Coordinates of C-alpha atoms in Angstrom, one line a residue:
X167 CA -6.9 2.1 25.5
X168 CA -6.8 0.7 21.6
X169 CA -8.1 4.1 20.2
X170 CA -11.5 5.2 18.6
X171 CA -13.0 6.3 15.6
X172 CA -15.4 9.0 16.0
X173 CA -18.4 10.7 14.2
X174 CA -20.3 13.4 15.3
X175 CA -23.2 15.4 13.1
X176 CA -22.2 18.9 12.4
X177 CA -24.4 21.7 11.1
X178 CA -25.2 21.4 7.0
X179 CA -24.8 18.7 6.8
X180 CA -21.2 18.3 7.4
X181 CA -20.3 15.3 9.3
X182 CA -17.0 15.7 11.6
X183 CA -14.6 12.2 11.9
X184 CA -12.3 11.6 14.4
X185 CA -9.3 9.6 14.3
X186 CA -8.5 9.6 18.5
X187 CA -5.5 7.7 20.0
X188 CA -3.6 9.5 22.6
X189 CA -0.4 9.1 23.0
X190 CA 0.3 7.7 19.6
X191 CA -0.4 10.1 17.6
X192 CA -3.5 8.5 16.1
X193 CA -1.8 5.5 15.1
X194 CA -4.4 3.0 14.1
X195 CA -5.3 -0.1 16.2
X196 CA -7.3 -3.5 14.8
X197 CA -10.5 -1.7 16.5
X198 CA -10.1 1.7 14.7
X199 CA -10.0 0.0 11.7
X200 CA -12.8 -1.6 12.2
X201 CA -14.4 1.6 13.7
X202 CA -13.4 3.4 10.2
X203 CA -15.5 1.0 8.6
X204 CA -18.4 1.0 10.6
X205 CA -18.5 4.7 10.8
X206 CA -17.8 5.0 7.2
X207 CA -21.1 2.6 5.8
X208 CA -23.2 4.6 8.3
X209 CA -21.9 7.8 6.4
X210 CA -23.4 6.0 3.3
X211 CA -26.2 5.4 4.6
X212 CA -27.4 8.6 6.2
X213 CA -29.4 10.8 3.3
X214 CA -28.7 14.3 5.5
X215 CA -24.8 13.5 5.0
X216 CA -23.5 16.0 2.6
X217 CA -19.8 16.5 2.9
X218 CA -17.2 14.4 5.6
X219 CA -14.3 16.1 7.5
X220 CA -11.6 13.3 8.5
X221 CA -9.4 14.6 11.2
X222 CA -7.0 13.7 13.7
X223 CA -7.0 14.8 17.3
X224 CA -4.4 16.3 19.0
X225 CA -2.2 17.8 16.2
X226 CA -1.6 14.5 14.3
X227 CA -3.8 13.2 11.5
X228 CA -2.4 9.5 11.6
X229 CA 1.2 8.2 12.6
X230 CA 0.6 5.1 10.6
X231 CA -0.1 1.7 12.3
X232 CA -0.4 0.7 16.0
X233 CA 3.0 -1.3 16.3
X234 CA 2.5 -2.5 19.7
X235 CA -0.7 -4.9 18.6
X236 CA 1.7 -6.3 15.7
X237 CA 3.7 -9.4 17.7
X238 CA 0.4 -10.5 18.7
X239 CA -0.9 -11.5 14.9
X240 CA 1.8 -10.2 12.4
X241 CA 3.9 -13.2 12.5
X242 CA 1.6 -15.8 11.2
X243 CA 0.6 -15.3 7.6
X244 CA -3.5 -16.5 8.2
X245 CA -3.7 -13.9 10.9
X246 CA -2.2 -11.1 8.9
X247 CA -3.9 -11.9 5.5
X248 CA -7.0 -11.5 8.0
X249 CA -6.0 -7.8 9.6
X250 CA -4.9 -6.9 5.8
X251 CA -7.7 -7.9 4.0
X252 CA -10.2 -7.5 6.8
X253 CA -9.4 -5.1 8.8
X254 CA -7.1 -2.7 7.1
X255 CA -8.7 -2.8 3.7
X256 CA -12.1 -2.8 5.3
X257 CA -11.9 0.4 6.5
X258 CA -10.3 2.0 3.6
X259 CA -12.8 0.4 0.9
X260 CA -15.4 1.7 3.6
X261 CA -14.1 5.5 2.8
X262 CA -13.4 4.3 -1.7
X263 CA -17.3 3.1 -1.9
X264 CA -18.6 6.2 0.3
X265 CA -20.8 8.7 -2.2
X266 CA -20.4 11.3 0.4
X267 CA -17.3 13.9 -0.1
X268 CA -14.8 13.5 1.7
X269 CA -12.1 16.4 3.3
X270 CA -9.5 15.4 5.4
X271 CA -7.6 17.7 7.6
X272 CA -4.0 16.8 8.0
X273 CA -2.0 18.4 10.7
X274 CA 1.3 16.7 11.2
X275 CA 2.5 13.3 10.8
X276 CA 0.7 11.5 8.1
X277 CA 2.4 8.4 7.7
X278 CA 2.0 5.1 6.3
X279 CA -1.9 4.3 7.0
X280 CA -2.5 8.0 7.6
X281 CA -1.4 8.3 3.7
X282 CA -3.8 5.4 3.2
X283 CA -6.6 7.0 4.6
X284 CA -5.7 10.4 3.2
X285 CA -5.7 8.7 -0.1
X286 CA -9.2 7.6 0.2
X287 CA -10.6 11.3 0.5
X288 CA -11.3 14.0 -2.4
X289 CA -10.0 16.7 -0.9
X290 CA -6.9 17.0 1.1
X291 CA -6.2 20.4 2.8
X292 CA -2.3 20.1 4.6
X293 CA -0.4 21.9 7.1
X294 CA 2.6 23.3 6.0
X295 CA 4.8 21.6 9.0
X296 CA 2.8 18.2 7.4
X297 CA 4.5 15.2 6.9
X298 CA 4.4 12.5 4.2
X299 CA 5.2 9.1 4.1
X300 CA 5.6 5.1 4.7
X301 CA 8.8 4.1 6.6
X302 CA 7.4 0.4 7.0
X303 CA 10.6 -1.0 5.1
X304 CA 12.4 0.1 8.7
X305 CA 9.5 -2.5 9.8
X306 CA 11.1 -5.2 7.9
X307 CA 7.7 -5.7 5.7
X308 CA 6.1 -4.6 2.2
X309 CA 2.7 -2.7 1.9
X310 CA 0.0 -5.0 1.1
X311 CA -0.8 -5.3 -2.2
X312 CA -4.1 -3.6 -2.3
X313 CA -3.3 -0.7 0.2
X314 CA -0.1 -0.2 -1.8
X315 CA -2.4 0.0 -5.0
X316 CA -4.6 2.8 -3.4
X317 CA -1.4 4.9 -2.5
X318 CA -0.1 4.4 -5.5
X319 CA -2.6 6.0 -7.4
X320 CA -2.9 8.9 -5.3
X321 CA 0.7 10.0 -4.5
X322 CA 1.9 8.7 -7.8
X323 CA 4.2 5.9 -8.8
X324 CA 7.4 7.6 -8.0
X325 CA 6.7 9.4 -4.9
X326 CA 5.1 5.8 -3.7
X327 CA 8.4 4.2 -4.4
X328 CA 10.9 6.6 -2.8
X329 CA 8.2 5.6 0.6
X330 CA 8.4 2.2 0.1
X331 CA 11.7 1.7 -1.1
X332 CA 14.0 4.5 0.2
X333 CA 11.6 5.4 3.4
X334 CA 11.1 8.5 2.3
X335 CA 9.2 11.2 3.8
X336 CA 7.8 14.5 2.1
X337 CA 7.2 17.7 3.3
X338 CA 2.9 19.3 2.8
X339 CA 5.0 21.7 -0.1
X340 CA 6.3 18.4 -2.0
X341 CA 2.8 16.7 -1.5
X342 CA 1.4 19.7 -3.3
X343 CA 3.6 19.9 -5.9
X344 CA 3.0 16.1 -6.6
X345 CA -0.8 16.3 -6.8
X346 CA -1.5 14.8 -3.7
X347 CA -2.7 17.9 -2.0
X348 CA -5.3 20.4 -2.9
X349 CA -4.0 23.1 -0.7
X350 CA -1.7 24.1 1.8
X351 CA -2.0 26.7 4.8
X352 CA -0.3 27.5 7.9
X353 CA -0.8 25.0 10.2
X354 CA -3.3 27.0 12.9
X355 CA -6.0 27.1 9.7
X356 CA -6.2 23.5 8.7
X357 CA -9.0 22.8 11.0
X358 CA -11.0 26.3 9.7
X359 CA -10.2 25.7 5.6
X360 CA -11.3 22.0 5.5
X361 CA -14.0 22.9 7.4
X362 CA -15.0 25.7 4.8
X363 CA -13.8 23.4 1.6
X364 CA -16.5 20.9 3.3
X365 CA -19.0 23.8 3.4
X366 CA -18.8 24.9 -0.2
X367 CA -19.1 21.4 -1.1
X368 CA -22.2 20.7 1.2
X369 CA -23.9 23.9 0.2
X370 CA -24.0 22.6 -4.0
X371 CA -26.7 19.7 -4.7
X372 CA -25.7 16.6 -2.8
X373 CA -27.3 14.1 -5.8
X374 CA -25.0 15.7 -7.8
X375 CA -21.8 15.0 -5.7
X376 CA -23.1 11.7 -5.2
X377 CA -23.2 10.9 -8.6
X378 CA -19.9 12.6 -9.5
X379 CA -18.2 10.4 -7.3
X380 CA -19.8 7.1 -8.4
X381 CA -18.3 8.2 -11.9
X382 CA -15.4 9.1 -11.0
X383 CA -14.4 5.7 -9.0
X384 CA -15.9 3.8 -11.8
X385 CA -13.5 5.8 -14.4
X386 CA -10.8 4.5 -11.5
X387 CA -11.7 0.8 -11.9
X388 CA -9.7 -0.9 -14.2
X389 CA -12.2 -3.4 -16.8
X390 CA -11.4 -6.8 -16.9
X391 CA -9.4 -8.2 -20.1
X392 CA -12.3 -10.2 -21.2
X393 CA -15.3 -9.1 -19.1
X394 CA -14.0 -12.7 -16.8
X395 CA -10.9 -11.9 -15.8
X396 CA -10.1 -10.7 -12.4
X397 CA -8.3 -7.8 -12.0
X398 CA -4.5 -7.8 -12.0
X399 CA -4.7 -7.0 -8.0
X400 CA -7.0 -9.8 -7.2
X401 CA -4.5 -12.5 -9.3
X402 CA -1.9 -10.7 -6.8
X403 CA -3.7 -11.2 -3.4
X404 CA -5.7 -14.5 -4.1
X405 CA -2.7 -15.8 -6.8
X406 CA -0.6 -19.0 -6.2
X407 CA 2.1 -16.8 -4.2
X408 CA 0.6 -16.0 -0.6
X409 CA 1.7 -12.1 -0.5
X410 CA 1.2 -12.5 3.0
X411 CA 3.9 -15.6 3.3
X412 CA 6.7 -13.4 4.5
X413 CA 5.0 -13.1 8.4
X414 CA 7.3 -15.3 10.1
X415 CA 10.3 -14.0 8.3
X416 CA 13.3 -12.9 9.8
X417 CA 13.3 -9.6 8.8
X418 CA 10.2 -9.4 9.9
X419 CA 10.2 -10.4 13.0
X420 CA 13.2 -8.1 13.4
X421 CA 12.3 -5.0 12.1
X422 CA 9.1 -4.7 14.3
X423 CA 11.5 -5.8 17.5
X424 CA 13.7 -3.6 16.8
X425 CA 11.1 -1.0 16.8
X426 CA 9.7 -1.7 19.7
X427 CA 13.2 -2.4 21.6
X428 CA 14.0 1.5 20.0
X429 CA 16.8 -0.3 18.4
X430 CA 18.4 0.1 14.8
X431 CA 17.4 -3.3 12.6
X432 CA 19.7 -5.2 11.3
X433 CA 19.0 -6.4 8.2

């Protein structure tokens, strides 16, 4: 079982995702992503859509990424531009270009691409037993450039480098206090306060929302120099240094054995 993305129509116009992976606390596989993606242009495309909830099943929103796929691509650099840029950003560019409002409902660990996807939503509605962050330098690898990007901009710079660089984690009351979160409650009325935030927002004009957040992602969208030049992120990814050379590193290969040995690295 790789895990599924679900949707399912709710009343008002409130349409209820699914992240579903038992047994690893929603930890996203190669198909989920692909699943977000899929589930996410439909959401575009449907004109009775008027507010998303994201959630994740079981008492988890995301745990991050599905380590046990990650020997069977991660270690050449083609394959893991491909699941990167494919994949991964697929389904998070799915949710960035979706007109729809999005609410996600985070219950426990969001971590690593649970932040990613929680970073992609407009309203973000926490637990207080929450939890915050991306441990992947314990992985022996870097965020990809664009994913790290969208995090940045959400968390903000500094909390984004005490994940990446210290492998921090941050508790739903930090989160808040750095902007990240709208709100926090206790954890048994996450699931009922997204559900009315997503409400509220469904029951106001839906061309209106739409329009608010075409604005707002084009405020988000950094201009070109020269009307020519690609963005600094695109010189990054598509530049003369591969950010995706470091697959068949050492550290790389060891930090995602180790994991899956339950073994400390060494670095």
């Amino acid at each position: 079982m790789s895990g599924e993305v679900l949707m399912n129509a709710g009343e008002g116009g409130v349409v209820h995702v699914t992240l579903r992976h038992a047994g690893r606390l929603n930890a996203m596989s190669r198909p989920m992503w692909r699943q977000l993606r899929a589930v996410f242009e439909d959401v575009q495309r449907r004109t009775d859509a008027r507010c998303v909830v994201i959630a994740g099943e079981g008492g988890a929103f995301c745990a991050g990424g599905d380590i046990s796929e990650y020997p069977g691509f991660r270690f050449d650099s083609a394959a893991l531009r491909d699941f990167h840029e494919n994949d991964v950003w697929g389904g998070l560019n799915a949710m960035l270009a979706c007109d729809v409002p999005i609410v996600a409902s985070i219950s426990g660990a969001c971590m690593g691409a649970g932040v990613e996807i929680a970073s992609c939503c407009d309203v973000r509605v926490a637990g207080a037993a929450a939890r915050f962050g991306a441990p992947i330098a314990k992985l022996g690898f870097p965020m990809a450039p664009r994913e790290a990007q969208l995090v940045a901009a959400a968390v903000g710079e500094t909390a984004a480098r005490q994940m990446l660089l210290e492998a921090a984690t941050f508790t739903a009351a930090d989160m808040l206090a750095r902007g990240f979160l709208s709100r926090v409650v206790p954890d048994e009325d996450v699931p009922a306060e997204a559900l009315a935030s997503a409400r509220r927002i469904a029951a106001l004009a839906p061309g209106a929302a739409r329009m608010n957040k075409q604005v707002l992602r084009a405020l988000k969208t950094p201009p070109a120099l020269d009307g020519k030049a690609p963005a600094a992120i695109e010189m990054i990814v598509n530049g003369p240094h591969d950010p995706y050379a470091y697959a068949d590193s050492a550290e790389h290969r060891e930090g995602i054995t180790a994991f899956l040995a339950k073994r400390t690295p060494v670095f």
